[in-house]
Amino acid sequence: MGTISPGWRWGPFTARVPLLHLKPELPELAQGLLVANATGLAVVPLYAEHFGMGFEIAVALVVLQSFTIYSSFLLFGEPFCPGWLTPALPLVLREATALATPDLRTEFVNAIVLATAAVFLFFGATGLGKIFLRAIPRALKAGIILGAGLSALYGETLPRSGDRPSRLDAYPVCVSLAVVVTLLLVFSKPLERWKQRLPWLGRLAALGVLPGFFLAMVAGPWLGEISYQGFFDYEGPFLYWPDFHGLLAQYSVIGRGLPPASMLLQAAPLAIAAYIIGFSDIITGTAILEEAGRDRPDDPPALDPRRTHLSIGLRNAAIALVGGPFFPLQGPLWTGATVVVAERWRRGPQAMRSLMDGVASYYLFGLPILYFIGPALELLRPALDIAFSLTLILTGFACAYVALGMLHERVERGVALLVGATILFFSTPTALLLGLLLTAGLLGPDAWRRESAILKSR
């Protein structure tokens, strides 16, 4: 536990109260207002399209999932900037949308969220996570992540429900503009030296997806791809209250009851895939904070994989019980935000008093202000499809470089590609079975021995 923001211990967790244990950091507060709030709304159009939710109910779900995410650092004491299990999002959404009706999709996603919660809680309580991961060879893990990326990219080319054009067809220039700007600012190696020379460019890149999304919002009306007429004609209340009652009654597990056992069984392979992705995020977040923490011996980060497992499990169980079909799933890490906060934290107490101050500030101390302001929601509403398309395309790009970076042998790359293609064109359970068979037949026992050695080194 950090020495600067001790908090109140309860079991393996640590609760912290804003302004008592956590102090504001203005740069993170500014970024959170612009980035953290706006990003959460990206899934709203999907709930109308695939789950039959009205806008008011979908916003209520976004608000509840935000509070659940905030509990990661406020209630459980996690030092990471939390987020979604984004690579799992296209897998869950693709399997769910294959079902015939919104009602079945709701039941199925609720089952996936509950199954994912159960997997994390089981491995957190027993400490068997590393043992399980040793049974999953590297090529299969990479194939799952690659399959998520392929599903994300392919999904953006398909017509939406009701024969509506895909998001890429509906907003070709806006989406392309947002993606190109974001890739350049976040991933471009040639721009790295310019970021070092020009501090303003570094600060712009630190905003992640926001500059590209904002540019698309500004250019959209000039290109004829989006219209803000609804914002200019808005006559509703300034303070907006989402439909929490409708969400609880119609979509949550409390309102609908538990999904049938057959759906929970059907959800199990996706929950396992989500766990593999989440475990990788835990390793990534730990590496980021350990590396940055070498410069902050005064504020050691409170890293505890068992606590992280338990908190993820409880967060997913909570959102299923009171919120319903949250298909992005609750995860341990928002990598971009964690890197941004950690980089300023490592500069010393004069830059950021404590890591937990920066994390909490990035999420506005748990107050999703934007979601309760009617004109702000109406302003963002026409561009939410663009935000979601940007999220999925970047997910596809990131999944590809993560998956391919895990592999060092040509046969492993072939196995990963076949597993990813099977996820895309068939199903996740089929891909898991195929991946195990291919690993046994083409790579042999060395694949498992090598994975065991890697996990032991961690």
XYZ file of C-alpha atoms in Angstrom:
458
model
C 0.000 0.000 0.000
C 1.307 3.456 -0.867
C 2.591 5.623 1.961
C 0.982 8.861 0.748
C -2.650 7.759 0.245
C -3.170 5.051 2.899
C -6.974 4.852 2.973
C -9.136 2.468 5.006
C -8.313 -1.234 4.844
C -11.112 -3.797 4.564
C -10.031 -7.349 3.925
C -7.530 -7.363 1.032
C -8.895 -4.032 -0.241
C -8.299 -0.352 0.557
C -11.050 2.279 0.277
C -10.135 5.919 -0.318
C -12.263 9.043 -0.012
C -11.731 11.986 -2.413
C -10.242 15.100 -0.776
C -9.527 13.088 2.384
C -7.136 10.446 1.039
C -6.954 11.705 -2.542
C -5.957 15.172 -3.720
C -6.836 16.738 -7.112
C -4.320 16.809 -9.965
C -5.444 19.444 -12.489
C -3.923 17.972 -15.707
C -5.603 14.622 -15.052
C -8.910 16.303 -14.149
C -8.904 18.147 -17.508
C -8.132 14.986 -19.462
C -10.751 13.003 -17.565
C -13.482 15.512 -18.312
C -12.700 15.319 -22.027
C -11.602 11.703 -22.481
C -12.907 9.391 -19.757
C -16.497 10.660 -19.884
C -16.804 10.865 -23.671
C -15.267 7.438 -24.294
C -17.879 5.638 -22.210
C -20.719 6.890 -24.395
C -19.291 5.165 -27.486
C -21.272 1.966 -26.815
C -24.677 3.695 -26.577
C -25.637 3.232 -30.282
C -24.922 -0.509 -30.029
C -27.470 -0.943 -27.271
C -30.183 0.631 -29.405
C -29.157 -1.389 -32.453
C -28.753 -4.842 -30.926
C -30.505 -4.846 -27.530
C -33.541 -2.667 -28.155
C -32.577 -0.107 -25.500
C -33.828 3.446 -25.606
C -31.233 6.203 -25.338
C -32.194 6.997 -21.727
C -31.725 3.369 -20.616
C -28.434 2.987 -22.501
C -27.041 6.128 -20.838
C -28.152 4.729 -17.467
C -26.105 1.588 -18.172
C -23.085 3.720 -19.105
C -23.435 5.641 -15.839
C -23.618 2.449 -13.758
C -20.676 0.853 -15.538
C -18.720 4.063 -14.881
C -19.441 3.883 -11.159
C -18.384 0.240 -11.244
C -15.112 1.164 -12.943
C -14.498 3.941 -10.407
C -14.886 1.422 -7.567
C -11.602 -0.140 -8.744
C -9.550 2.647 -7.138
C -12.071 4.188 -4.720
C -13.353 0.997 -3.088
C -10.818 -1.741 -3.895
C -7.576 0.270 -3.938
C -6.334 -0.778 -7.380
C -3.422 1.402 -8.616
C -4.206 0.974 -12.330
C -6.389 3.257 -14.427
C -9.246 0.770 -14.904
C -11.228 0.180 -18.064
C -12.934 -2.373 -20.250
C -11.696 -5.744 -21.459
C -11.661 -4.086 -24.869
C -10.215 -7.003 -26.913
C -13.040 -9.176 -25.587
C -15.663 -6.653 -26.750
C -15.830 -7.753 -30.422
C -15.865 -11.424 -29.407
C -18.798 -10.976 -27.028
C -20.692 -8.683 -29.393
C -20.252 -11.004 -32.375
C -21.516 -14.066 -30.479
C -24.422 -12.091 -29.007
C -25.598 -10.539 -32.269
C -25.746 -13.993 -33.862
C -28.792 -14.652 -31.662
C -32.200 -13.877 -33.075
C -33.780 -11.391 -30.668
C -32.720 -8.568 -28.306
C -34.138 -10.567 -25.397
C -31.893 -13.563 -26.115
C -28.887 -11.267 -26.599
C -29.519 -9.654 -23.229
C -29.731 -13.054 -21.504
C -26.570 -14.257 -23.242
C -24.447 -11.197 -22.421
C -25.662 -11.276 -18.808
C -24.503 -14.908 -18.738
C -21.082 -13.950 -20.135
C -20.614 -11.147 -17.602
C -21.575 -13.447 -14.709
C -19.363 -16.273 -16.013
C -16.428 -13.863 -16.361
C -17.019 -12.672 -12.798
C -17.025 -16.283 -11.576
C -13.756 -17.106 -13.382
C -11.913 -14.114 -11.927
C -13.293 -14.717 -8.439
C -12.346 -18.399 -8.568
C -8.775 -17.788 -9.667
C -8.434 -14.857 -7.280
C -9.690 -16.836 -4.278
C -7.633 -19.951 -5.052
C -4.530 -18.349 -6.542
C -4.638 -20.865 -9.406
C -4.469 -18.263 -12.181
C -0.837 -18.904 -13.122
C -1.353 -22.667 -13.079
C -4.286 -22.314 -15.463
C -2.355 -19.969 -17.743
C 0.432 -22.545 -18.018
C -2.088 -24.851 -19.690
C -2.754 -22.244 -22.397
C 0.133 -22.174 -24.892
C 1.431 -18.887 -26.223
C 0.198 -19.491 -29.776
C -3.366 -20.039 -28.515
C -3.284 -16.875 -26.384
C -2.011 -14.886 -29.344
C -4.670 -16.448 -31.570
C -7.447 -15.375 -29.200
C -6.180 -11.791 -29.158
C -5.662 -11.816 -32.938
C -9.182 -13.203 -33.419
C -10.557 -10.343 -31.332
C -8.720 -7.866 -33.551
C -9.913 -9.484 -36.767
C -13.499 -9.574 -35.454
C -13.308 -5.883 -34.551
C -12.074 -4.869 -38.000
C -14.382 -7.179 -39.927
C -17.413 -6.044 -37.933
C -16.889 -2.467 -39.061
C -17.311 -3.508 -42.717
C -20.666 -5.285 -42.257
C -24.116 -3.696 -42.652
C -25.866 -2.984 -39.374
C -29.305 -4.242 -38.395
C -32.172 -3.232 -40.643
C -29.852 -3.181 -43.691
C -28.353 0.097 -42.533
C -24.858 0.724 -43.931
C -21.818 -0.117 -41.845
C -20.308 2.682 -39.798
C -17.433 2.893 -42.280
C -19.917 3.327 -45.130
C -22.035 5.830 -43.201
C -19.117 7.996 -42.001
C -16.199 7.149 -44.345
C -14.241 10.398 -44.077
C -14.944 11.114 -40.399
C -13.949 7.623 -39.263
C -10.865 7.580 -41.504
C -9.807 11.021 -40.284
C -10.223 10.063 -36.632
C -8.321 6.789 -37.076
C -5.401 8.319 -39.027
C -4.914 11.188 -36.573
C -5.054 8.831 -33.564
C -2.624 6.320 -35.080
C -0.159 9.089 -35.891
C -0.328 10.737 -32.476
C -0.243 7.534 -30.423
C 1.808 5.033 -32.447
C 3.957 6.931 -34.962
C 7.686 6.359 -34.405
C 8.737 9.311 -36.613
C 6.649 11.613 -34.420
C 8.306 10.439 -31.204
C 11.297 12.787 -31.528
C 8.951 15.683 -32.324
C 7.020 14.949 -29.133
C 10.258 15.333 -27.213
C 11.107 18.620 -28.942
C 7.587 20.069 -28.823
C 5.925 19.675 -25.401
C 2.537 20.721 -26.764
C 2.627 17.811 -29.242
C 3.400 15.402 -26.418
C 0.478 16.742 -24.403
C -1.796 16.431 -27.451
C -0.734 12.820 -28.012
C -1.333 12.084 -24.317
C -5.041 12.764 -24.877
C -5.256 9.481 -26.810
C -8.362 9.184 -28.986
C -9.718 12.631 -28.140
C -7.905 14.779 -30.783
C -8.948 12.504 -33.652
C -12.502 12.226 -32.377
C -12.779 15.994 -31.844
C -11.454 16.660 -35.357
C -14.056 14.281 -36.799
C -16.797 16.053 -34.824
C -15.719 19.428 -36.214
C -15.324 18.200 -39.800
C -18.492 16.072 -39.823
C -21.015 18.841 -40.600
C -18.781 20.275 -43.356
C -18.543 16.823 -44.917
C -22.284 16.215 -44.616
C -21.752 13.058 -42.550
C -23.184 14.277 -39.228
C -25.595 17.022 -38.155
C -25.922 18.890 -34.874
C -29.416 20.179 -35.573
C -30.742 18.234 -32.576
C -28.325 20.115 -30.318
C -29.379 23.520 -31.671
C -33.062 22.582 -31.370
C -32.654 21.062 -27.901
C -35.341 22.221 -25.501
C -34.973 19.606 -22.794
C -33.745 20.142 -19.239
C -30.165 21.152 -18.578
C -29.837 18.444 -15.921
C -30.511 15.025 -17.428
C -31.657 11.958 -15.472
C -31.109 8.574 -17.212
C -33.734 5.826 -16.916
C -32.226 3.740 -14.110
C -35.585 2.178 -13.225
C -36.141 0.879 -16.753
C -32.612 -0.534 -16.867
C -32.971 -2.349 -13.551
C -36.401 -3.764 -14.388
C -35.849 -4.792 -18.013
C -32.151 -5.645 -18.419
C -30.423 -6.387 -15.113
C -30.126 -9.802 -13.497
C -32.035 -8.476 -10.486
C -34.952 -7.503 -12.724
C -34.864 -10.463 -15.136
C -33.503 -13.234 -12.967
C -30.494 -15.434 -13.614
C -29.850 -16.581 -17.197
C -30.673 -20.251 -17.818
C -27.967 -22.814 -17.073
C -27.621 -23.636 -20.770
C -26.621 -20.041 -21.520
C -24.139 -19.951 -18.658
C -22.554 -23.094 -20.114
C -22.540 -21.533 -23.575
C -20.852 -18.447 -22.123
C -18.018 -20.386 -20.462
C -15.558 -20.406 -23.432
C -15.956 -16.653 -23.877
C -15.392 -16.139 -20.152
C -12.167 -18.148 -20.398
C -11.051 -16.052 -23.386
C -11.879 -12.897 -21.410
C -9.808 -14.180 -18.486
C -6.793 -14.796 -20.710
C -7.087 -11.248 -22.061
C -7.575 -9.819 -18.569
C -4.583 -11.706 -17.155
C -2.430 -10.238 -19.920
C -3.690 -6.760 -18.961
C -2.717 -7.368 -15.328
C 0.810 -8.307 -16.414
C 0.986 -5.220 -18.661
C -0.228 -2.843 -15.954
C 2.147 -4.331 -13.390
C 5.100 -3.880 -15.751
C 4.166 -0.232 -16.434
C 3.916 0.679 -12.741
C 6.956 -1.301 -11.648
C 9.089 0.408 -14.284
C 7.788 3.898 -13.423
C 7.896 3.141 -9.695
C 11.692 2.876 -9.729
C 11.677 6.683 -9.816
C 9.161 6.966 -6.934
C 10.461 5.064 -3.894
C 8.478 7.513 -1.750
C 5.159 6.206 -3.160
C 5.390 2.466 -3.895
C 2.401 1.229 -5.956
C 0.164 -1.260 -4.161
C 0.405 -4.209 -6.578
C -1.441 -7.396 -5.625
C -2.625 -9.776 -8.411
C -4.955 -11.633 -6.041
C -6.714 -8.406 -5.036
C -6.923 -7.398 -8.713
C -8.589 -10.718 -9.608
C -11.134 -10.338 -6.809
C -11.930 -6.725 -7.673
C -12.504 -7.542 -11.365
C -14.773 -10.422 -10.418
C -16.818 -8.305 -8.012
C -17.095 -5.442 -10.519
C -18.411 -7.720 -13.264
C -20.870 -9.366 -10.876
C -22.104 -5.943 -9.748
C -22.692 -4.566 -13.256
C -24.579 -7.721 -14.279
C -26.783 -7.608 -11.182
C -27.834 -3.956 -11.375
C -26.919 -2.896 -14.934
C -27.303 -5.862 -17.242
C -25.650 -6.756 -20.561
C -22.397 -4.820 -20.414
C -20.670 -6.507 -23.356
C -17.284 -4.647 -23.106
C -16.822 -6.302 -19.669
C -15.051 -4.778 -16.686
C -11.272 -5.111 -16.899
C -8.187 -4.190 -14.874
C -6.539 -1.683 -17.157
C -6.967 1.234 -19.532
C -3.443 1.046 -20.897
C -3.275 4.500 -22.483
C -4.561 6.282 -19.389
C -2.262 4.285 -17.098
C 0.771 5.222 -19.201
C -0.237 8.911 -19.210
C -0.691 9.037 -15.420
C 2.421 6.956 -14.690
C 4.644 9.155 -16.849
C 3.794 12.301 -14.869
C 3.843 10.445 -11.541
C 7.384 9.172 -12.127
C 8.691 12.761 -12.364
C 8.468 13.108 -8.593
C 6.261 14.555 -5.848
C 6.551 18.033 -7.349
C 4.765 16.748 -10.478
C 2.225 14.433 -8.784
C 1.861 13.882 -5.047
C 0.838 10.232 -5.367
C -0.123 7.709 -8.023
C -3.603 7.280 -6.547
C -4.191 11.043 -6.769
C -3.486 10.904 -10.501
C -5.652 7.846 -11.121
C -8.626 9.258 -9.205
C -8.274 12.678 -10.855
C -8.308 11.128 -14.328
C -11.779 9.775 -13.499
C -12.995 13.021 -11.890
C -12.972 11.372 -8.447
C -15.835 9.124 -9.509
C -18.229 11.838 -10.707
C -19.364 11.271 -14.339
C -20.559 14.866 -14.704
C -21.064 14.783 -18.471
C -23.711 12.063 -18.338
C -26.085 14.277 -16.367
C -25.920 17.368 -18.615
C -28.608 17.266 -21.314
C -27.027 19.669 -23.870
C -23.661 17.863 -23.633
C -25.275 14.496 -24.362
C -27.193 15.968 -27.288
C -23.993 17.481 -28.679
C -22.136 14.162 -28.560
C -25.055 11.998 -29.677
C -24.631 12.394 -33.489
C -20.948 11.410 -33.271
C -21.243 8.326 -31.043
C -21.163 5.923 -34.017
C -17.843 7.490 -35.038
C -16.496 7.102 -31.504
C -17.390 3.422 -31.424
C -15.967 2.746 -34.875
C -12.741 4.492 -33.847
C -12.619 2.350 -30.683
C -13.035 -0.919 -32.588
C -10.566 -0.112 -35.364
C -7.928 0.888 -32.828
C -8.734 -2.296 -30.903
C -8.094 -4.295 -34.065
C -4.776 -2.536 -34.638
C -3.629 -2.949 -31.037
C -4.699 -6.608 -30.869
C -2.704 -7.335 -34.029
C 0.568 -5.872 -32.775
C 0.171 -7.400 -29.306
C -0.643 -10.861 -30.686
C 2.117 -10.878 -33.296
C 4.620 -9.486 -30.789
C 4.007 -12.507 -28.538
C 5.198 -14.956 -31.198
C 8.772 -15.732 -32.202
C 8.431 -18.885 -34.316
C 6.871 -19.225 -37.758
C 4.762 -22.275 -36.816
C 3.363 -20.388 -33.823
C 2.333 -17.551 -36.137
C 0.519 -20.000 -38.379
C -1.313 -21.560 -35.433
C -2.309 -18.116 -34.126
C -3.636 -17.094 -37.549
C -5.775 -20.228 -37.844
C -7.135 -19.735 -34.322
C -7.928 -16.079 -35.068
C -9.635 -16.940 -38.357
C -11.683 -19.646 -36.636
C -12.882 -17.117 -34.066
C -13.818 -14.754 -36.886
C -15.670 -17.199 -39.114
C -16.898 -19.842 -36.663
C -16.881 -19.481 -32.866
C -14.643 -19.050 -29.835
C -15.233 -22.607 -28.453
C -14.257 -24.119 -31.812
C -11.159 -21.929 -31.922
C -10.068 -22.987 -28.404
C -10.367 -26.674 -29.305
C -8.601 -26.199 -32.636
C -5.803 -24.209 -30.991
C -5.105 -26.963 -28.466
C -5.073 -29.632 -31.179
C -2.803 -27.592 -33.461
C -0.423 -26.818 -30.611
C -0.184 -30.480 -29.628
C 0.273 -31.656 -33.207
C 2.537 -28.914 -34.607
C 4.446 -27.551 -31.603
C 4.422 -30.443 -29.160
C 5.076 -30.471 -25.386
C 7.739 -27.747 -25.691
C 4.958 -25.172 -26.163
C 3.626 -25.880 -22.660
C 7.067 -26.150 -21.040
C 8.075 -22.791 -22.519
C 4.883 -21.136 -21.252
C 5.431 -22.551 -17.771
C 8.966 -21.149 -17.696
C 7.752 -17.688 -18.777
C 5.068 -17.535 -16.084
C 7.479 -18.742 -13.386
C 9.843 -15.904 -14.323
C 7.048 -13.443 -13.570
